[in-house]
Structures are given as C-alpha cells and as structure tokens.
Coordinates of C-alpha atoms and ligand atoms in Angstrom, one line a residue:
X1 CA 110.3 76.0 119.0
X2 CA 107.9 74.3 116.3
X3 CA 109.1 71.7 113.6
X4 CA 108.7 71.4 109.8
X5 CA 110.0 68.6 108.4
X6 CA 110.0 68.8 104.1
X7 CA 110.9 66.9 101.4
X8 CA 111.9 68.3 98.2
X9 CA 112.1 66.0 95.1
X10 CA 112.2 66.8 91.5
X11 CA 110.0 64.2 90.4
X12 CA 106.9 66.4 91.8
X13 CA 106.7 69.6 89.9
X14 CA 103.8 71.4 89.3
X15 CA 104.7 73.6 86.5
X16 CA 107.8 75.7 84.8
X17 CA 108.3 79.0 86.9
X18 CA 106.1 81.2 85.1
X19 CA 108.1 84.7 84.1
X20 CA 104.9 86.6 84.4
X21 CA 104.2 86.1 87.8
X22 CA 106.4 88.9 88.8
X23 CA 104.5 91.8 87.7
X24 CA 104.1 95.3 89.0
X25 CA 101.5 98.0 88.1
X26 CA 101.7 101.4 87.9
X27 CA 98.6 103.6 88.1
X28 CA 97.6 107.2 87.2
X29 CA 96.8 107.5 91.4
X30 CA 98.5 109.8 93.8
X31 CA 102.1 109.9 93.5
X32 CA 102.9 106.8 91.7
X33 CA 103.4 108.4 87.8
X34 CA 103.5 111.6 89.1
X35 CA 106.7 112.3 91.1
X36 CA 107.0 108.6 91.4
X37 CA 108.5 107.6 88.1
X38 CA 108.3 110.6 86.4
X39 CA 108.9 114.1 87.8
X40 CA 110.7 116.2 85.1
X41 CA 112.2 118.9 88.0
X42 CA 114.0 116.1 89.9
X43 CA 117.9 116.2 90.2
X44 CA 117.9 113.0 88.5
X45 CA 115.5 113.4 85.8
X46 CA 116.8 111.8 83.1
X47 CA 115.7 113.8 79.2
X48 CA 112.5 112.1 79.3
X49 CA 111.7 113.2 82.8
X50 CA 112.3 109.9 84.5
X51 CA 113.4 109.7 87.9
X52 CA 116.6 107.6 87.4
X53 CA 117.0 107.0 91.1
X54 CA 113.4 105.1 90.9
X55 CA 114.0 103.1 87.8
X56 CA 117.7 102.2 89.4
X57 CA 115.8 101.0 91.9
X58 CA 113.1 99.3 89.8
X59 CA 115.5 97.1 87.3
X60 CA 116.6 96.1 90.7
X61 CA 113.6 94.6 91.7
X62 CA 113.0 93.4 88.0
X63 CA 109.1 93.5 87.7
X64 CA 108.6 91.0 84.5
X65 CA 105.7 92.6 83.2
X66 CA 104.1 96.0 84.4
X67 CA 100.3 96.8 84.2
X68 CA 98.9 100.5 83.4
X69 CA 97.1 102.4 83.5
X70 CA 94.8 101.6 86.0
X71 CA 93.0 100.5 88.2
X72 CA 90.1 102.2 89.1
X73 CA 91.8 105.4 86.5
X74 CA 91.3 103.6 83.5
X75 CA 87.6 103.4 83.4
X76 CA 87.3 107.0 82.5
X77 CA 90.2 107.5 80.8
X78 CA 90.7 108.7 77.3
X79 CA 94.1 107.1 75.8
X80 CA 94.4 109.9 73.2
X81 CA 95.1 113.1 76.4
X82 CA 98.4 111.4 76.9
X83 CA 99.9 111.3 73.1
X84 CA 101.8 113.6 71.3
X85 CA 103.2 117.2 72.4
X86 CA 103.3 117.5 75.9
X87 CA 102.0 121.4 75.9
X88 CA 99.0 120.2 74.0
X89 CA 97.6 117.2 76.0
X90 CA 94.3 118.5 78.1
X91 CA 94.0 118.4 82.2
X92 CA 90.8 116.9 83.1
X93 CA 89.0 115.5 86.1
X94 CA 89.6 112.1 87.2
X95 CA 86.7 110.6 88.9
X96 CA 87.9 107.8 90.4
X97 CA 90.9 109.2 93.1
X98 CA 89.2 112.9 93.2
X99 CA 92.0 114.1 91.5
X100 CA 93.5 116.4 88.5
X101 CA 95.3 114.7 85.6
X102 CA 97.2 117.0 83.9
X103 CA 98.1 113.8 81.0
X104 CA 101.7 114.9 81.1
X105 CA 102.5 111.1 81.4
X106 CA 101.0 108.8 78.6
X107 CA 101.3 105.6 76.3
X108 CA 104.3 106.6 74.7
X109 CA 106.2 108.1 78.2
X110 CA 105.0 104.3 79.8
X111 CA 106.0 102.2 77.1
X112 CA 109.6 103.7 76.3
X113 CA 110.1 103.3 80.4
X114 CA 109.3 99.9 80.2
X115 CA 111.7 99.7 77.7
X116 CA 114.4 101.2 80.0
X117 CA 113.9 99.0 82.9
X118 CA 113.6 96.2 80.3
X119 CA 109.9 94.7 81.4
X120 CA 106.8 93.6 79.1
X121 CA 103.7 96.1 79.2
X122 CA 100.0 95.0 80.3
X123 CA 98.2 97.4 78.8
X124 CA 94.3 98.1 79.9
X125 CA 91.7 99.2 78.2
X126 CA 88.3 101.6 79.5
X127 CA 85.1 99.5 79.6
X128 CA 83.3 101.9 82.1
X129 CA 82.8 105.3 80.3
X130 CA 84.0 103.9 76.5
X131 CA 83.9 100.6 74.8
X132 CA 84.6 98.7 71.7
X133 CA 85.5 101.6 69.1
X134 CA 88.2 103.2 71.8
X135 CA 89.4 99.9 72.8
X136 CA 90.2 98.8 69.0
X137 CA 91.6 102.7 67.9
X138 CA 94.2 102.1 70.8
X139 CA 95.6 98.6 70.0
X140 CA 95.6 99.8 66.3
X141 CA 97.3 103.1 67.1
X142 CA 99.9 101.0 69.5
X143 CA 99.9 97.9 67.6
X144 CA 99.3 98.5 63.6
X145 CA 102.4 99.1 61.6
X146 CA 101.5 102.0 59.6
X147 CA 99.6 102.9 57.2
X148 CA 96.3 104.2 58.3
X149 CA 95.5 107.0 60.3
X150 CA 95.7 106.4 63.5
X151 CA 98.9 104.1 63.3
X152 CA 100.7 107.1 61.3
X153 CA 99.6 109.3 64.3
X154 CA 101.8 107.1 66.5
X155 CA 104.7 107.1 63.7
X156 CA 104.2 111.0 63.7
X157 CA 104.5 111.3 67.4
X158 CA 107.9 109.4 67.1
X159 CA 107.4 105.8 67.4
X160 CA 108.3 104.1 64.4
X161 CA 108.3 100.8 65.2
X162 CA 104.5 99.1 66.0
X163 CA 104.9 98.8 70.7
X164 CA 103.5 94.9 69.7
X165 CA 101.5 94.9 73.2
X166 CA 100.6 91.5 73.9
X167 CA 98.5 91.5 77.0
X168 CA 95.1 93.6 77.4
X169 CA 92.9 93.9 80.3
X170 CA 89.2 94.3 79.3
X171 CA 88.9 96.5 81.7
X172 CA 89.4 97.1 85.8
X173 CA 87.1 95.6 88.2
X174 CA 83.9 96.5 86.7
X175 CA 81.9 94.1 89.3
X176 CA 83.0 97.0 92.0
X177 CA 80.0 99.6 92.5
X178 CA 82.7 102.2 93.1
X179 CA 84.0 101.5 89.6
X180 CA 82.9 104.5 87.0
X181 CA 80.6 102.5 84.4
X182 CA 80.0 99.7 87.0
X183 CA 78.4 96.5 85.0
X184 CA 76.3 93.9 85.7
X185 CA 78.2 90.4 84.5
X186 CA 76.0 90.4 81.9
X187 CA 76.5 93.4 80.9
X188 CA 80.2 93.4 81.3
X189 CA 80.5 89.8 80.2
X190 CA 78.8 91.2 76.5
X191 CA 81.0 93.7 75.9
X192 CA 84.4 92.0 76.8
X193 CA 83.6 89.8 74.7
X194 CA 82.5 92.1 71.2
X195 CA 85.5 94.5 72.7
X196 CA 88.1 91.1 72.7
X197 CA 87.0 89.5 69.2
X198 CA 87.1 93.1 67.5
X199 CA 90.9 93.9 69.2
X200 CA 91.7 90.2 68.1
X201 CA 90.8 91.7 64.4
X202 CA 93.1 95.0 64.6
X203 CA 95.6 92.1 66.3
X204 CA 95.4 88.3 66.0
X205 CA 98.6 88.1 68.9
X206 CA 97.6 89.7 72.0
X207 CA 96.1 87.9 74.8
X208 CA 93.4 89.2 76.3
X209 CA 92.3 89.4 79.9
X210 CA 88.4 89.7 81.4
X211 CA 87.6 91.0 85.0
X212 CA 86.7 88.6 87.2
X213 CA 85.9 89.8 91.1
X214 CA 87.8 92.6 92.9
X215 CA 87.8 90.5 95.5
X216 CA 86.7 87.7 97.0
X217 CA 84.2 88.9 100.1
X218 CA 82.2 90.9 96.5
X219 CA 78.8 89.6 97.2
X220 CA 79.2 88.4 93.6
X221 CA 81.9 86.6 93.8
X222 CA 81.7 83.1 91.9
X223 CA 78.7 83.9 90.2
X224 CA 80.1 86.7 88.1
X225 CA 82.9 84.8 87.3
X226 CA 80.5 82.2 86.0
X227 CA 78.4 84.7 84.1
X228 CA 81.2 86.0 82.2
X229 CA 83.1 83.2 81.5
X230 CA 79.8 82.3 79.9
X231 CA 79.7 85.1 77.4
X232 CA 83.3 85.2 76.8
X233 CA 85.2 82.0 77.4
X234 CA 86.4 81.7 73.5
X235 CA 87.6 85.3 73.5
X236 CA 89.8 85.2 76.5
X237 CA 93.0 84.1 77.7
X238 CA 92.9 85.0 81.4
X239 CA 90.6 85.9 84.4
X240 CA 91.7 88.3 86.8
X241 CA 92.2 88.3 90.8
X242 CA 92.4 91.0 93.0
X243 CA 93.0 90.9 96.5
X244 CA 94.8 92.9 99.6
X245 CA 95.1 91.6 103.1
X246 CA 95.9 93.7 106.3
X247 CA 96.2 93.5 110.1
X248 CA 92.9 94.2 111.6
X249 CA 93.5 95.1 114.7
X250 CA 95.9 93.5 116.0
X251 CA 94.9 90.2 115.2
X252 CA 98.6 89.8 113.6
X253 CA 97.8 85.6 113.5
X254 CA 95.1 85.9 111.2
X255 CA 97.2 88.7 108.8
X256 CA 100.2 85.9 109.0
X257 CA 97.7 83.6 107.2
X258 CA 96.4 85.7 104.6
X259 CA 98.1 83.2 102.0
X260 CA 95.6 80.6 103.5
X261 CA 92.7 82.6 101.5
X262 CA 94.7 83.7 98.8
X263 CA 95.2 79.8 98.0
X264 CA 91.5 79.6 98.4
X265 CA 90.9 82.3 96.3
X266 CA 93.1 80.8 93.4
X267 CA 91.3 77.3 93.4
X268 CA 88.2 78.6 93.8
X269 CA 88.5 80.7 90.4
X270 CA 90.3 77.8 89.2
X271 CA 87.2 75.4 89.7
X272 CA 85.0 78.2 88.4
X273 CA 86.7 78.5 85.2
X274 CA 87.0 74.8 84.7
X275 CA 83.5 74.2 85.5
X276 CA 82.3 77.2 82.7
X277 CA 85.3 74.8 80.3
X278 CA 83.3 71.4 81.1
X279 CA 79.7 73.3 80.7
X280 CA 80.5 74.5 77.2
X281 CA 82.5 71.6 76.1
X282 CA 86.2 73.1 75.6
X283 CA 89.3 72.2 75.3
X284 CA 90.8 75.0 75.7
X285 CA 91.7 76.3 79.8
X286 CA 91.5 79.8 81.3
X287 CA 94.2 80.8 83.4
X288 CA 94.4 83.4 86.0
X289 CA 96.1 86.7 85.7
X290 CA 96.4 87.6 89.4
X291 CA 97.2 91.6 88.6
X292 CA 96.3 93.8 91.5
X293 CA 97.6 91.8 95.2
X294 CA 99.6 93.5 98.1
X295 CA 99.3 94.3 101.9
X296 CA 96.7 97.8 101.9
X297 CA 95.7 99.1 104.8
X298 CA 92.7 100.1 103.5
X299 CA 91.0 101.3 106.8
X300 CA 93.9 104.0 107.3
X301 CA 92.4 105.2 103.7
X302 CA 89.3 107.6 103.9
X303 CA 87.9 106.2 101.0
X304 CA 87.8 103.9 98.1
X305 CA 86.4 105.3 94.5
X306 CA 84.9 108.7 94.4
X307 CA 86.1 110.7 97.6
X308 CA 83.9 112.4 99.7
X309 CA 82.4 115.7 98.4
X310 CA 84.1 119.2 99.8
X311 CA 87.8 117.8 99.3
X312 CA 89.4 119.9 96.8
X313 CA 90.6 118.4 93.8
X314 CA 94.4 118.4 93.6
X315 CA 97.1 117.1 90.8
X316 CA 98.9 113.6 92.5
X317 CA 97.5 113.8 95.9
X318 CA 99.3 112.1 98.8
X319 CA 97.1 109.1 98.5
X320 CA 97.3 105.4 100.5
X321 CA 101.1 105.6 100.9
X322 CA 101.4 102.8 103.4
X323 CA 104.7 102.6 104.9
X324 CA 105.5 98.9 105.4
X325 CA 106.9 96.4 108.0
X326 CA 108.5 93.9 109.0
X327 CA 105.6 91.9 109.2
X328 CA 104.3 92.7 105.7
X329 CA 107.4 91.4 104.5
X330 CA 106.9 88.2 106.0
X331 CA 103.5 88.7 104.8
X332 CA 104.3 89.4 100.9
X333 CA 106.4 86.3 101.1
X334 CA 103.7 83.8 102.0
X335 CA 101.7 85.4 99.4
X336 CA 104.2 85.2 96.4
X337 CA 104.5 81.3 98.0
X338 CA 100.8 81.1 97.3
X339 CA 101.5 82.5 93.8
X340 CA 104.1 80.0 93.1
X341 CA 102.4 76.8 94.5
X342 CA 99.6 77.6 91.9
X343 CA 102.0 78.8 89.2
X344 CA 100.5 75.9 86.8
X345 CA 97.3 78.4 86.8
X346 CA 98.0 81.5 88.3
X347 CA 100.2 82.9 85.1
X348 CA 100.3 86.6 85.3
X349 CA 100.4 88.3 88.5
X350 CA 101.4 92.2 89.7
X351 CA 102.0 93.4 92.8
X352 CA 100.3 96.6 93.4
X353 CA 101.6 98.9 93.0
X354 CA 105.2 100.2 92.1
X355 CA 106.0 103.0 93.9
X356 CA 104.4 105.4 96.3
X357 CA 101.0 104.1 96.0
X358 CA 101.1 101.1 98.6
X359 CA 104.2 100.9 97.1
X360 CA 107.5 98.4 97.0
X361 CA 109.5 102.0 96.5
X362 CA 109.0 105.4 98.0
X363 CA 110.4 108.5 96.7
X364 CA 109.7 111.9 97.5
X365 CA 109.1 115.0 95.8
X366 CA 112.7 116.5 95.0
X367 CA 114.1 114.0 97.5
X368 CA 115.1 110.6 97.4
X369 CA 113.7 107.3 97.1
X370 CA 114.0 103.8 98.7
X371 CA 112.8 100.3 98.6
X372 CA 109.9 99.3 101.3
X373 CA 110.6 96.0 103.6
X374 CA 108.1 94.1 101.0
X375 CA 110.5 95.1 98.2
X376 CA 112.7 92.4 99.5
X377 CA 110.7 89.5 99.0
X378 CA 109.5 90.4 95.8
X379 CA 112.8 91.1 94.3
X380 CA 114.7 87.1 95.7
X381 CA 111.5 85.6 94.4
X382 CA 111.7 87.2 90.6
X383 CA 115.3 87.1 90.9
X384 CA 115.9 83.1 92.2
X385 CA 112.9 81.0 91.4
X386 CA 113.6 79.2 87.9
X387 CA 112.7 75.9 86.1
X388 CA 110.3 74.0 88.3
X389 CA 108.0 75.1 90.9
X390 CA 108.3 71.8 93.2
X391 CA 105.3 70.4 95.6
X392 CA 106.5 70.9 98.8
X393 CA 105.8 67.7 100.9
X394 CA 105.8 67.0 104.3
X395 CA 104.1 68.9 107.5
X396 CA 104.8 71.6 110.0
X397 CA 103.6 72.2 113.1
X398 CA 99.9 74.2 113.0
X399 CA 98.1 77.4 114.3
X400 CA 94.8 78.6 114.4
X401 CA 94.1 82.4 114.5
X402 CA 90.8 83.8 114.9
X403 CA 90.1 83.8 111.5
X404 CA 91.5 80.8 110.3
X405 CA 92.5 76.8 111.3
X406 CA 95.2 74.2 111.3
X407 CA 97.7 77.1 109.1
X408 CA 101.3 75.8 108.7
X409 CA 103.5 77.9 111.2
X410 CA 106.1 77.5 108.5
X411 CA 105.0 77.8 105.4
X412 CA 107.4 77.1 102.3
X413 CA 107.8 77.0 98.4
X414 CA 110.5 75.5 96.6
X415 CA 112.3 76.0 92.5
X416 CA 114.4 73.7 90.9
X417 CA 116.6 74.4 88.3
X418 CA 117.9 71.4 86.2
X419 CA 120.0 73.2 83.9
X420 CA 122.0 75.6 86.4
X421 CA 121.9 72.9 88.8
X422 CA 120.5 75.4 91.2
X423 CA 117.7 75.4 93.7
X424 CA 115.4 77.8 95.8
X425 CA 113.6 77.8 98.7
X426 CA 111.3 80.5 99.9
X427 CA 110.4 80.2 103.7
X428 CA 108.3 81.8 106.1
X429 CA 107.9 81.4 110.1
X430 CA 104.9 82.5 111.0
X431 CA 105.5 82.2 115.0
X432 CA 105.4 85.7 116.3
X433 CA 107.9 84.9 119.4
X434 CA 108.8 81.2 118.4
X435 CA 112.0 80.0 116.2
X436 CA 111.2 77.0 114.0
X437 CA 113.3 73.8 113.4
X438 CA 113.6 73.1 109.7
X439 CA 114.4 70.2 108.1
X440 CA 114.3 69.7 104.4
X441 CA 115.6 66.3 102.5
X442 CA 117.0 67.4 99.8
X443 CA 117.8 64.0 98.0
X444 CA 115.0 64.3 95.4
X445 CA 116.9 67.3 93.7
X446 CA 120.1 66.4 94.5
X447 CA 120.8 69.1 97.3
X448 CA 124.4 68.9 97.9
X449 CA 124.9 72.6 100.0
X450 CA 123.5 76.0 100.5
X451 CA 125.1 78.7 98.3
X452 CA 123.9 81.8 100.4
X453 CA 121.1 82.2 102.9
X454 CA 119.4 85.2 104.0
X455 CA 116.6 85.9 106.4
X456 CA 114.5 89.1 106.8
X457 CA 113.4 89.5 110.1
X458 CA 112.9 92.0 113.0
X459 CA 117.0 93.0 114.2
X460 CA 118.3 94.0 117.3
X461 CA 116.6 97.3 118.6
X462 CA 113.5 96.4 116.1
X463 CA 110.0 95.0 116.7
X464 CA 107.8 93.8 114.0
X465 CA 106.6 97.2 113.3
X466 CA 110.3 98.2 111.9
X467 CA 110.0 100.2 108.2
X468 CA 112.4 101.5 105.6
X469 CA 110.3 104.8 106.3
X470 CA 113.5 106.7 108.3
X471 CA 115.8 104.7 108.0
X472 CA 115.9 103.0 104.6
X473 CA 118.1 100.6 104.9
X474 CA 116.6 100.0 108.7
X475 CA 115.0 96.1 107.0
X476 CA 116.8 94.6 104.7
X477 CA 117.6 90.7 104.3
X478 CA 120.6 89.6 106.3
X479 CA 123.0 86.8 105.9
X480 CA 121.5 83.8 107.9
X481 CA 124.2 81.3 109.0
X482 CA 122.1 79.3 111.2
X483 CA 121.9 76.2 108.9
X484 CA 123.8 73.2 108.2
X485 CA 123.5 70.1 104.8
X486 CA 124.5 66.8 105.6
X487 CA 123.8 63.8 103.7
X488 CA 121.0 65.7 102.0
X489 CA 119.5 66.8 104.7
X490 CA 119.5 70.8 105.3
X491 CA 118.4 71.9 109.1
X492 CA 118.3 75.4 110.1
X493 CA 116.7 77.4 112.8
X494 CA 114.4 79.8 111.9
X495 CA 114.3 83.1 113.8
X496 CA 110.8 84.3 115.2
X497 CA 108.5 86.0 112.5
X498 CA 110.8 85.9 109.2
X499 CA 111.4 85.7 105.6
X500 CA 114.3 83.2 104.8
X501 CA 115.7 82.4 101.3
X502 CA 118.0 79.6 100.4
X503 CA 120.0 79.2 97.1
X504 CA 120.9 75.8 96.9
X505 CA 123.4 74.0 95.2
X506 CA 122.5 70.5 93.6
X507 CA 124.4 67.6 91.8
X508 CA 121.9 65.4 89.8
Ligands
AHR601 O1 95.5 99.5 93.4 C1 94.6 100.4 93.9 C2 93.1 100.2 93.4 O2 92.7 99.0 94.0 C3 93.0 100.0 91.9 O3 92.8 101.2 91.3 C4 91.7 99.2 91.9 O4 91.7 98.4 90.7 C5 91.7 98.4 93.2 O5 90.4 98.5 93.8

C-alpha cells in the first residue's frame, strides 16, 4: 500500500473556481451534430429535432460553456449554409473529415440548444479559407441588434433578440499542416490580429481567443506562441491549448501520468505569454483557454485531416468513436486536477468532444444513448468544485514510468467553499494493483466530516478495460465508505487504480 499524507488549508488558494473550465465542444465531425444532438427522425426528437435523451443527458453533465463549430471543420466553413430555411441551405464538401455536410444544423439550431441545456456558447470563426470580412459579417449578423442588413437577416430568420456571443476563437489550430489554410505564425499572428480589432468594432464585449499550438510535441511549439503573441497580444484575451493523451501500448504507467505534461504544458504557455507581457511592456496578462483536451486514441484512427483518397465521401461518418475505460476515467480525473491546480490561468477549458466523437455520451442512430466512464469525472468536478481552488500540500509516495519520473501515485486537487461551508476533494490512485493510504488534515478549512464519498473504480467481474459500451451503467461512481474524520484528520483507503470524490463538510 503507498501513503499520501495532505494538508488542506484555506489560507493557500490559488484562485476562485473558474466557471469556464468546464466546457465541452461540439463539432460538425462524424456523428457528434448529426445523430448526436440532433437527428430529427429519432423517437425523442423534440420540434427542433433535438435528441432529448442526449441533452437529458447533457444538462446532467452541465458543460459551462460549449465550443462550435469546429475544430478542424471550421476552417472551411461558410457560416451563412447553416441559416435560415432548412430546404434551402446547400450540401457541400467538407475537407477536413472527408465528409458531406448537408448544413441542416447551423448557428441558430446551436445557439437555441445551448439555450436549452442552459450553457454559454464559444463561438469560432474560419481563418483558413476566409478571413476578416466573414469573421466580422458573423459577429454582426449574431451580435448587432438590428438595423442593417445582415442583423435584420438574423431577426428575419426568427431571432429577435441580438445571441450576445462573448467568446471567439480566431480560428482552430492553424499551426497544424493538416489544417485547410495552414499559416505560418506570422501569417496567422497578422490576421488574428486585423480579424480581432475589426470584430472588437462590430462588438466592443466579446473576448477573443488566438491559436496557440495543437499540441505540444508541434515542432513549433513555443516559438509560435511567441510569434503571435507578438503581433497580437493587445487584441487578445486568451491563448489556446490542445492536447490528447493515450495508452501506447500498454505502457498504462506513463498514460496514468499524462497530467504530469499537461501541467507542463500549462506553465510552459504560461511563461511564454508572460515573457511576450514583459517584452512589450504590458500590464495587461493573457490567460489560457484550454478548449480541445480528452483521452484519443488517435492510432486506432486511420487518419487525421484530409482522409486518404478512394474513401467515399459520406454524410456523418462513424468517425474516432472511442469507447472508454476505466482507466480513462481515472485518467480524465488527473487531467481536470491539472486544470484546476492552474485554474488562476488556465480560464476556459472544453473537453472534446460531447458526444459520439471521442465522446463523454454515446448515442446511436434511432437507439439510445449513454454516458462514457469519463462522463463521470467530468460531471462531480463541474458539479462540486466551488469558491477556492486550494494548493494541495504535502507528498505521496512516487513512480516512475517509462516516460516520466518521481509522479505522485496519488494525485489530488482540493475546493473550498466559504460561503456553503462546503469542501471538495478530487483524488486519483494511480497504483495499477496497489490501494493507497490517505491522509488529509483538514484543520485549515475547518473539515469537520465527509458528506458523501464515491469512488470510480474497476468492480467485481471488471478489469481496467471495463466500458459503458454494453452495458451502460457497467462504470459508474459507487459509494466509498472506506474513510473515517477524526480530529480533522480524514484517512481512507484508496482502492487500486481509481477516481474518488469527497464532499466535505466544514465549520469555520
Ligand atoms: O477534436 C477533434 C479534432 O482534434 C479537432 O477538429 C481539431 O481541432 C483537433 O486536431
């Protein structure tokens, strides 16, 4: 058995929880709009075509802010197929998933779904194959009151009232040579920068965010985060982060501490975008706007950008529908930890994506739908973490995998909640066959007993390669009783390989 020993203290917060950092994204790519959320023909279509079974299942997990709509899709993407009457929107080719879009899913059908599962849109706009003019006709279509042409044409197709999006991408990962109007950061920095002070014209509110790398092996990574910050620090609000982990192999140690690079990959973006502050003499900080991050097993997935040529082009493909474990639970876990622990910079973050498409939910065609084991994590994070993020002090017994050194075997995040008197803690063992010993002082905050407790973890009959796929409710969290407070002091025993929450109850 290895041994954490924590202290939690409400004198050492690192920052207020940040709402936004429990995001999801939905993408025009294989079945996630298409027989996903929307599927007119399904028994539980609601009059707009909605899947009511999926957005039951979505204001359950309670994604604070959703991102569309793309991804790779929007950078050839015309905003303008997917308004007004269905019948008359166009099909065309999509050149980024090989696929037909038939457009019968657009601004309008996104935004008043958002509005039924009650979550803020992150709208993006296409800096591959269009620029500045489209990017500023779209806010002031969505955004404008009325008045002018374009933002009568919205009132026309039945939206009175201005959508008021706040938060713009400039664009999807336009460092990626797969992306359709790949840039060079100079390039790209350029134009997100006239595209971001002409939007801020048609809209003086909205926050804007610029692509940084889609990952962090990109051979570019660092310096084209430099490079644009350069060109468009003062226009900006946010830098984006992408990044998806998987087993290789079966070198499950190294998967177990993906968070390890994920933290990396947050400070290192964090020191580039205060070193581009200190070179130009602002005030002013960029924060991070973590919006594409998930498990993907990208090497089941025959290819990434523009498929192979011969495949025929079909309308929502069956494409990267990873069916996920036990262990990518325990996995998502430590990675909205990582999230948390840098919630003073990281402000914005989606999990990608929503459903089907490496997916929290699954739903099939006609059928039904379910959450995925990595729903589970995601939905007690959003749902309990509130007022402070806490530092988590203290030390737990190390592992080294082949990959990385010295990673905690448990690894933990904590919330504190003055006003409800309410605590969290998030914790993960990362021991594939060992329980841990926990022990937490909870004196700093005040921790007087545990409310509830659950753990997610591999049950009897299971191994860590248990899904939701047959079975749906096969992994789900389960009550954990194996934990005790006394004098401020909580101990529990954590099983082998899980996800454990606590809800707290404190007295100061
Ligand atoms: O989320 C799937 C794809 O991953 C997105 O379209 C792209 O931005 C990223 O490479």
């Amino acid at each position: 058995m290895s041994v954490a020993r924590l202290v939690l203290d409400a004198a050492y917060a690192v920052a207020p929880v940040p709402r936004r950092l429990f995001g999801s994204f939905v993408e025009h790519l294989g079945r996630c709009v298409y027989t996903g959320i929307y599927e007119p023909d399904h028994p539980s279509a609601d009059a707009d075509g909605l899947r009511t079974d999926v957005l039951e299942l979505t204001r359950e997990l309670g994604p604070t802010v959703v991102r569309y709509p793309g991804g790779n899709f929007v950078s050839n993407y015309r905003w303008e197929d997917g308004i007004g009457p269905r019948d008359q929107r166009p099909t065309r080719l999509d050149l980024a998933w090989h696929s037909i879009e038939t457009n019968q899913f657009g601004l309008h059908d996104f935004l008043s779904w958002t509005k039924k599962i009650g979550t803020e849109p992150m709208m993006a706009v296409n800096l591959g194959t269009r620029g500045l003019q489209e990017a500023c006709d779209l806010i002031e279509y969505a955004n404008h009151p009325g008045g002018t042409s374009l933002s009568d044409r919205r009132i026309a197709n039945g939206a009175a009232d201005p959508f008021g999006v706040k938060l713009w991408c400039l664009g999807n990962e336009m460092d990626g040579p797969w992306q359709v109007g790949h840039k060079t950061a100079t390039e790209y920095g350029r134009l997100a920068n006239e595209t971001g002070k002409a939007m801020r014209l048609v809209d003086g509110d909205i926050e804007l965010v610029a692509c940084g790398s889609s990952n962090s092996s990109m051979p570019t990574f660092g310096a084209w985060e430099s490079e644009v910050l350069e060109h468009c620090y003062d226009t900006v609000d946010y830098i984006s982060l992408h990044a998806y982990y998987e087993e290789d192999g079966d070198d499950a140690l190294s998967f177990l501490a993906s968070a390890v690079n994920m933290d990396r990959f947050i400070e290192s973006v964090v020191a580039t975008a205060d070193a581009a502050r200190a070179r130009l003499g602002r005030q002013k900080r960029i924060n991070l706007s973590f919006d594409e991050w998930n498990v993907w097993y990208t090497r089941r997935f025959s290819g990434d950008g523009p498929q192979p040529a011969g495949i025929p082009w079909e309308k929502h493909p069956r494409l990267i529908e990873d069916d996920y474990t036990v262990t990518d639970a325990v996995v998502v876990g430590t990675l909205l930890n990582s999230l948390l622990r840098h919630g003073d910079r990281v402000t914005v973050a989606c999990q990608a994506q929503l459903v089907n498409v490496i997916g929290l939910l699954r739903s099939e065609p006609s059928g039904e739908a379910w959450k995925q084991t990595i729903a589970y994590p995601f939905e007690q994070v959003r749902r309990l973490a509130r007022g402070q993020i806490l530092q988590v002090v203290g030390a737990s017994d190390l592992f080294d995998s082949a990959t990385y050194t010295d990673v905690p075997l448990v690894d933990a995040t904590a919330t504190y909640d003055a006003e409800s008197g309410r605590a969290a803690l998030f914790v993960a063992n990362r021991s594939l066959t060992e329980t841990a010993r926990l022990e937490v002082d909870l004196r700093g905050i005040g921790g007087t007993s545990v409310l509830a407790a659950t753990t997610l973890h591999a049950g009897a009959g299971q191994d860590r390669h248990a899904t939701n796929a047959v079975q749906h409710d096969a992994v789900v969290p389960v009550r954990f009783d194996d934990h005790t407070v006394r004098g401020g002091r909580l101990t529990a025993t954590l099983p082998a390989l899980s996800w454990t929450v606590f809800e707290l109850h404190t007295s100061r």
